[in-house]
Amino acid sequence: MVKPLLFASALLACGLAQADETAPRASVIDTDGFAEPLKELKFNPGLDQREFERSTLAALNVYDPFEAMNRRLYHFNYRFDQWVALPVVSGYRYITPEFVRSGVSNFFSNLGDVPNLLNSLLQFKGKRSMEITARLLLNTTIGVAGLWDPATRMGLPHQSEDFGQTLGFYGVPDGPYLMLPFLGPSNLRDTGGLAVDFVAENQINFLNVAEVSENHPEVVVLRAIDKRYTTKLRYGQLNSPFEYEKVRYVYTSARQLQIAE
């Protein structure tokens, strides 16, 4: 309770203070505001105070014992996105026709349906398992190894199931929140799930992709580029001093909904 009360008090104090009366600050660790989320806060007097406090405390109610490290990794991801990942994606979009990008995305999505199917079976989701099986059969055959996605047009959209969700289905708690370098928001349970899904996909070696990737690292690079290309999250896009808290809360809430469905 101490942290949420201090957080709400800081918000009120920052909003009521006049700009020209602000006390001198200590040295700034992070000039982008990630380490000092209250620095640019402006209190909205039109916001209902009870709703404000309720939403603020809910957003803070995420187990994050490694927050200092997570914030630094969040900032690292932000800079890596800005300086490396997004420029590479922009170049990829510039030199690659849209139908080629679509084919690449469909191909890797088809590979991802293998762990999706395994996790659906482990969660006893019979209907979803049959739908994912049908997707694999249609897209691998009619869709030419997954380069096209006829299954979606036939009413079988892509559905994501991972081992983190499977563990959650069996009651494994999410554990501490984690910000992974390059990969983004996660938690201890989901990070372990990522490792299991990776090993499972490589052991199954669907369409011989895992074996080919060992001798052709450009396949791994292309998959990483496609992953960033298809991921809509852009660090800094919320333009908010509380972006770290928002991303953490949205990720945690979204995972709860995915496990419950």
Tab-separated table of C-alpha atoms in Angstrom:
chain	number	residue	atom	x	y	z
A	1	MET	CA	0.000	0.000	0.000
A	2	VAL	CA	2.893	2.407	0.645
A	3	LYS	CA	3.980	2.669	-2.975
A	4	PRO	CA	0.492	3.392	-4.392
A	5	LEU	CA	-0.154	6.065	-1.722
A	6	LEU	CA	3.160	7.756	-2.412
A	7	PHE	CA	2.435	7.567	-6.150
A	8	ALA	CA	-1.008	9.187	-5.856
A	9	SER	CA	0.337	11.873	-3.485
A	10	ALA	CA	3.081	12.738	-5.947
A	11	LEU	CA	0.546	13.101	-8.732
A	12	LEU	CA	-1.562	15.567	-6.745
A	13	ALA	CA	1.439	17.546	-5.586
A	14	CYS	CA	2.799	17.829	-9.101
A	15	GLY	CA	-0.522	18.914	-10.557
A	16	LEU	CA	-1.239	21.637	-7.955
A	17	ALA	CA	2.218	23.157	-7.958
A	18	GLN	CA	2.917	26.193	-10.172
A	19	ALA	CA	5.587	25.786	-12.854
A	20	ASP	CA	7.591	28.786	-11.644
A	21	GLU	CA	7.572	27.540	-8.063
A	22	THR	CA	8.947	24.085	-8.770
A	23	ALA	CA	11.770	23.175	-6.398
A	24	PRO	CA	15.216	22.380	-7.842
A	25	ARG	CA	15.538	18.739	-8.866
A	26	ALA	CA	18.296	16.265	-8.268
A	27	SER	CA	20.424	15.142	-11.167
A	28	VAL	CA	18.397	13.403	-13.848
A	29	ILE	CA	19.321	9.781	-14.520
A	30	ASP	CA	17.246	9.319	-17.649
A	31	THR	CA	16.635	12.357	-19.856
A	32	ASP	CA	13.736	10.653	-21.646
A	33	GLY	CA	11.611	10.500	-18.512
A	34	PHE	CA	11.597	6.739	-18.106
A	35	ALA	CA	13.383	6.899	-14.746
A	36	GLU	CA	11.381	9.964	-13.606
A	37	PRO	CA	7.811	9.411	-14.829
A	38	LEU	CA	6.446	12.267	-12.698
A	39	LYS	CA	8.686	14.882	-14.277
A	40	GLU	CA	6.317	15.934	-17.067
A	41	LEU	CA	3.027	15.179	-15.313
A	42	LYS	CA	0.186	17.695	-15.612
A	43	PHE	CA	-2.809	17.081	-13.389
A	44	ASN	CA	-6.202	17.203	-15.138
A	45	PRO	CA	-8.681	18.992	-12.826
A	46	GLY	CA	-11.626	17.730	-14.894
A	47	LEU	CA	-10.880	14.102	-14.107
A	48	ASP	CA	-13.046	12.497	-11.462
A	49	GLN	CA	-10.714	12.014	-8.514
A	50	ARG	CA	-12.102	8.658	-7.382
A	51	GLU	CA	-11.865	7.167	-10.865
A	52	PHE	CA	-8.363	8.572	-11.202
A	53	GLU	CA	-7.207	7.003	-7.938
A	54	ARG	CA	-8.897	3.665	-8.716
A	55	SER	CA	-7.281	3.361	-12.147
A	56	THR	CA	-3.900	4.513	-10.842
A	57	LEU	CA	-3.815	1.983	-8.016
A	58	ALA	CA	-4.949	-0.828	-10.348
A	59	ALA	CA	-2.172	-0.020	-12.802
A	60	LEU	CA	0.371	-0.116	-9.986
A	61	ASN	CA	-0.905	-3.423	-8.641
A	62	VAL	CA	1.545	-5.474	-10.716
A	63	TYR	CA	4.283	-7.493	-9.045
A	64	ASP	CA	7.448	-5.843	-10.315
A	65	PRO	CA	10.330	-6.423	-7.860
A	66	PHE	CA	12.902	-5.830	-10.624
A	67	GLU	CA	11.455	-2.482	-11.658
A	68	ALA	CA	14.774	-0.623	-11.723
A	69	MET	CA	16.304	-3.193	-14.071
A	70	ASN	CA	13.099	-3.464	-16.113
A	71	ARG	CA	13.002	0.300	-16.662
A	72	ARG	CA	16.566	0.268	-17.946
A	73	LEU	CA	15.755	-2.598	-20.296
A	74	TYR	CA	12.652	-0.734	-21.434
A	75	HIS	CA	14.846	2.246	-22.272
A	76	PHE	CA	17.330	-0.063	-24.031
A	77	ASN	CA	14.512	-1.497	-26.164
A	78	TYR	CA	13.308	2.016	-26.925
A	79	ARG	CA	16.758	3.062	-28.164
A	80	PHE	CA	17.334	-0.196	-30.038
A	81	ASP	CA	13.975	0.288	-31.763
A	82	GLN	CA	14.814	3.880	-32.625
A	83	TRP	CA	18.336	3.298	-33.885
A	84	VAL	CA	18.292	-0.269	-35.275
A	85	ALA	CA	15.034	-2.220	-35.469
A	86	LEU	CA	12.686	0.340	-36.996
A	87	PRO	CA	15.220	1.636	-39.567
A	88	VAL	CA	15.796	-1.991	-40.638
A	89	VAL	CA	12.024	-2.535	-40.892
A	90	SER	CA	11.693	0.671	-42.931
A	91	GLY	CA	14.404	-0.575	-45.300
A	92	TYR	CA	12.693	-3.959	-45.507
A	93	ARG	CA	9.422	-2.265	-46.458
A	94	TYR	CA	11.192	-0.076	-49.025
A	95	ILE	CA	13.041	-2.832	-50.910
A	96	THR	CA	10.460	-5.628	-50.580
A	97	PRO	CA	7.124	-5.663	-52.430
A	98	GLU	CA	4.025	-5.934	-50.257
A	99	PHE	CA	3.051	-9.371	-51.605
A	100	VAL	CA	6.510	-10.712	-50.700
A	101	ARG	CA	6.278	-9.315	-47.161
A	102	SER	CA	2.829	-10.852	-46.852
A	103	GLY	CA	4.126	-14.233	-48.025
A	104	VAL	CA	6.999	-14.144	-45.532
A	105	SER	CA	4.636	-13.266	-42.684
A	106	ASN	CA	2.217	-16.021	-43.693
A	107	PHE	CA	5.029	-18.574	-43.872
A	108	PHE	CA	6.327	-17.862	-40.377
A	109	SER	CA	2.784	-17.632	-39.020
A	110	ASN	CA	2.157	-21.107	-40.399
A	111	LEU	CA	5.234	-22.383	-38.542
A	112	GLY	CA	3.897	-20.777	-35.380
A	113	ASP	CA	0.693	-22.784	-35.663
A	114	VAL	CA	2.663	-25.907	-34.665
A	115	PRO	CA	3.257	-24.804	-31.029
A	116	ASN	CA	-0.211	-23.226	-31.123
A	117	LEU	CA	-1.684	-26.664	-31.806
A	118	LEU	CA	0.399	-28.374	-29.116
A	119	ASN	CA	-0.643	-25.853	-26.486
A	120	SER	CA	-4.293	-26.032	-27.488
A	121	LEU	CA	-4.172	-29.804	-27.016
A	122	LEU	CA	-2.475	-29.435	-23.640
A	123	GLN	CA	-5.280	-27.092	-22.562
A	124	PHE	CA	-7.980	-29.502	-23.809
A	125	LYS	CA	-9.363	-26.909	-26.210
A	126	GLY	CA	-10.923	-29.366	-28.630
A	127	LYS	CA	-12.605	-26.943	-31.005
A	128	ARG	CA	-9.588	-24.653	-31.200
A	129	SER	CA	-7.274	-27.619	-31.751
A	130	MET	CA	-9.372	-28.767	-34.709
A	131	GLU	CA	-9.411	-25.255	-36.159
A	132	ILE	CA	-5.627	-24.895	-35.881
A	133	THR	CA	-5.171	-28.365	-37.415
A	134	ALA	CA	-7.383	-27.338	-40.322
A	135	ARG	CA	-5.360	-24.124	-40.721
A	136	LEU	CA	-2.119	-26.086	-40.869
A	137	LEU	CA	-3.460	-28.511	-43.453
A	138	LEU	CA	-5.004	-25.835	-45.671
A	139	ASN	CA	-2.154	-23.332	-45.519
A	140	THR	CA	0.582	-25.952	-45.900
A	141	THR	CA	-1.041	-27.555	-48.951
A	142	ILE	CA	-3.287	-25.100	-50.776
A	143	GLY	CA	-1.294	-22.184	-49.399
A	144	VAL	CA	2.003	-23.643	-50.683
A	145	ALA	CA	3.914	-24.202	-47.407
A	146	GLY	CA	2.088	-21.284	-45.826
A	147	LEU	CA	3.040	-18.546	-48.276
A	148	TRP	CA	-0.678	-17.843	-48.666
A	149	ASP	CA	-3.368	-17.928	-46.013
A	150	PRO	CA	-6.524	-19.434	-47.521
A	151	ALA	CA	-7.625	-20.646	-44.065
A	152	THR	CA	-8.377	-17.119	-42.866
A	153	ARG	CA	-10.537	-16.460	-45.918
A	154	MET	CA	-12.397	-19.687	-45.150
A	155	GLY	CA	-13.267	-18.518	-41.644
A	156	LEU	CA	-10.316	-19.993	-39.727
A	157	PRO	CA	-8.358	-17.000	-38.411
A	158	HIS	CA	-4.985	-17.264	-36.708
A	159	GLN	CA	-5.253	-18.023	-32.979
A	160	SER	CA	-2.276	-17.770	-30.667
A	161	GLU	CA	-1.619	-20.297	-27.920
A	162	ASP	CA	1.724	-20.511	-26.139
A	163	PHE	CA	3.182	-22.515	-23.264
A	164	GLY	CA	2.930	-19.519	-20.949
A	165	GLN	CA	-0.842	-19.657	-21.445
A	166	THR	CA	-0.761	-23.412	-20.878
A	167	LEU	CA	1.033	-22.959	-17.558
A	168	GLY	CA	-1.484	-20.276	-16.602
A	169	PHE	CA	-4.315	-22.660	-17.538
A	170	TYR	CA	-2.964	-25.113	-14.946
A	171	GLY	CA	-2.763	-22.422	-12.293
A	172	VAL	CA	0.917	-21.494	-12.458
A	173	PRO	CA	1.185	-17.864	-11.264
A	174	ASP	CA	2.732	-15.312	-13.592
A	175	GLY	CA	5.518	-14.408	-11.173
A	176	PRO	CA	7.458	-11.145	-11.346
A	177	TYR	CA	7.022	-8.873	-14.336
A	178	LEU	CA	10.000	-8.839	-16.682
A	179	MET	CA	11.075	-6.594	-19.532
A	180	LEU	CA	13.114	-8.760	-21.880
A	181	PRO	CA	15.798	-7.230	-24.109
A	182	PHE	CA	14.583	-7.107	-27.731
A	183	LEU	CA	11.487	-9.214	-26.934
A	184	GLY	CA	9.660	-6.717	-24.736
A	185	PRO	CA	7.100	-7.232	-21.929
A	186	SER	CA	6.879	-10.630	-20.246
A	187	ASN	CA	6.926	-12.277	-16.832
A	188	LEU	CA	8.759	-15.216	-15.299
A	189	ARG	CA	6.128	-17.786	-16.299
A	190	ASP	CA	5.820	-16.535	-19.880
A	191	THR	CA	9.600	-16.319	-20.312
A	192	GLY	CA	9.872	-20.006	-19.431
A	193	GLY	CA	7.024	-20.664	-21.846
A	194	LEU	CA	8.921	-18.945	-24.656
A	195	ALA	CA	11.872	-21.284	-24.104
A	196	VAL	CA	9.635	-24.368	-24.176
A	197	ASP	CA	7.874	-23.252	-27.380
A	198	PHE	CA	11.229	-22.563	-29.028
A	199	VAL	CA	12.580	-26.025	-28.146
A	200	ALA	CA	9.342	-27.735	-29.213
A	201	GLU	CA	9.298	-26.018	-32.599
A	202	ASN	CA	12.924	-26.921	-33.227
A	203	GLN	CA	12.431	-30.551	-32.218
A	204	ILE	CA	9.389	-30.956	-34.475
A	205	ASN	CA	11.327	-29.295	-37.321
A	206	PHE	CA	8.181	-28.625	-39.354
A	207	LEU	CA	8.933	-28.169	-43.074
A	208	ASN	CA	12.606	-28.723	-42.169
A	209	VAL	CA	12.941	-25.026	-41.280
A	210	ALA	CA	14.793	-25.563	-37.987
A	211	GLU	CA	17.468	-27.703	-39.652
A	212	VAL	CA	17.853	-25.322	-42.590
A	213	SER	CA	18.176	-22.361	-40.183
A	214	GLU	CA	21.255	-23.938	-38.586
A	215	ASN	CA	23.184	-23.590	-41.856
A	216	HIS	CA	21.436	-20.451	-43.058
A	217	PRO	CA	21.323	-17.818	-40.293
A	218	GLU	CA	19.706	-15.407	-42.763
A	219	VAL	CA	16.455	-17.320	-42.168
A	220	VAL	CA	16.655	-16.433	-38.473
A	221	VAL	CA	17.416	-12.811	-39.336
A	222	LEU	CA	14.479	-12.655	-41.747
A	223	ARG	CA	12.167	-14.107	-39.110
A	224	ALA	CA	13.330	-11.526	-36.571
A	225	ILE	CA	12.732	-8.702	-39.063
A	226	ASP	CA	9.286	-10.072	-39.902
A	227	LYS	CA	8.455	-10.353	-36.199
A	228	ARG	CA	9.241	-6.681	-35.669
A	229	TYR	CA	7.452	-5.778	-38.891
A	230	THR	CA	4.244	-7.476	-37.762
A	231	THR	CA	4.428	-6.240	-34.140
A	232	LYS	CA	2.484	-3.008	-33.762
A	233	LEU	CA	4.028	-1.888	-30.464
A	234	ARG	CA	6.194	1.199	-30.841
A	235	TYR	CA	8.107	2.325	-27.775
A	236	GLY	CA	7.343	5.939	-26.974
A	237	GLN	CA	4.159	6.043	-29.076
A	238	LEU	CA	1.940	6.723	-26.050
A	239	ASN	CA	3.764	10.009	-25.500
A	240	SER	CA	3.192	9.652	-21.766
A	241	PRO	CA	5.514	9.846	-18.755
A	242	PHE	CA	3.672	6.756	-17.490
A	243	GLU	CA	4.242	4.621	-20.578
A	244	TYR	CA	6.193	1.989	-18.637
A	245	GLU	CA	3.319	1.542	-16.187
A	246	LYS	CA	0.734	1.466	-18.977
A	247	VAL	CA	2.586	-1.157	-21.017
A	248	ARG	CA	3.117	-3.267	-17.893
A	249	TYR	CA	-0.559	-3.071	-16.914
A	250	VAL	CA	-1.883	-3.727	-20.435
A	251	TYR	CA	0.402	-6.729	-20.913
A	252	THR	CA	-0.539	-8.237	-17.551
A	253	SER	CA	-4.269	-7.715	-18.111
A	254	ALA	CA	-4.112	-9.061	-21.669
A	255	ARG	CA	-2.395	-12.254	-20.526
A	256	GLN	CA	-5.063	-12.812	-17.880
A	257	LEU	CA	-7.750	-12.546	-20.552
A	258	GLN	CA	-5.900	-14.892	-22.928
A	259	ILE	CA	-5.554	-17.539	-20.226
A	260	ALA	CA	-9.213	-17.203	-19.193
A	261	GLU	CA	-10.678	-17.558	-22.696
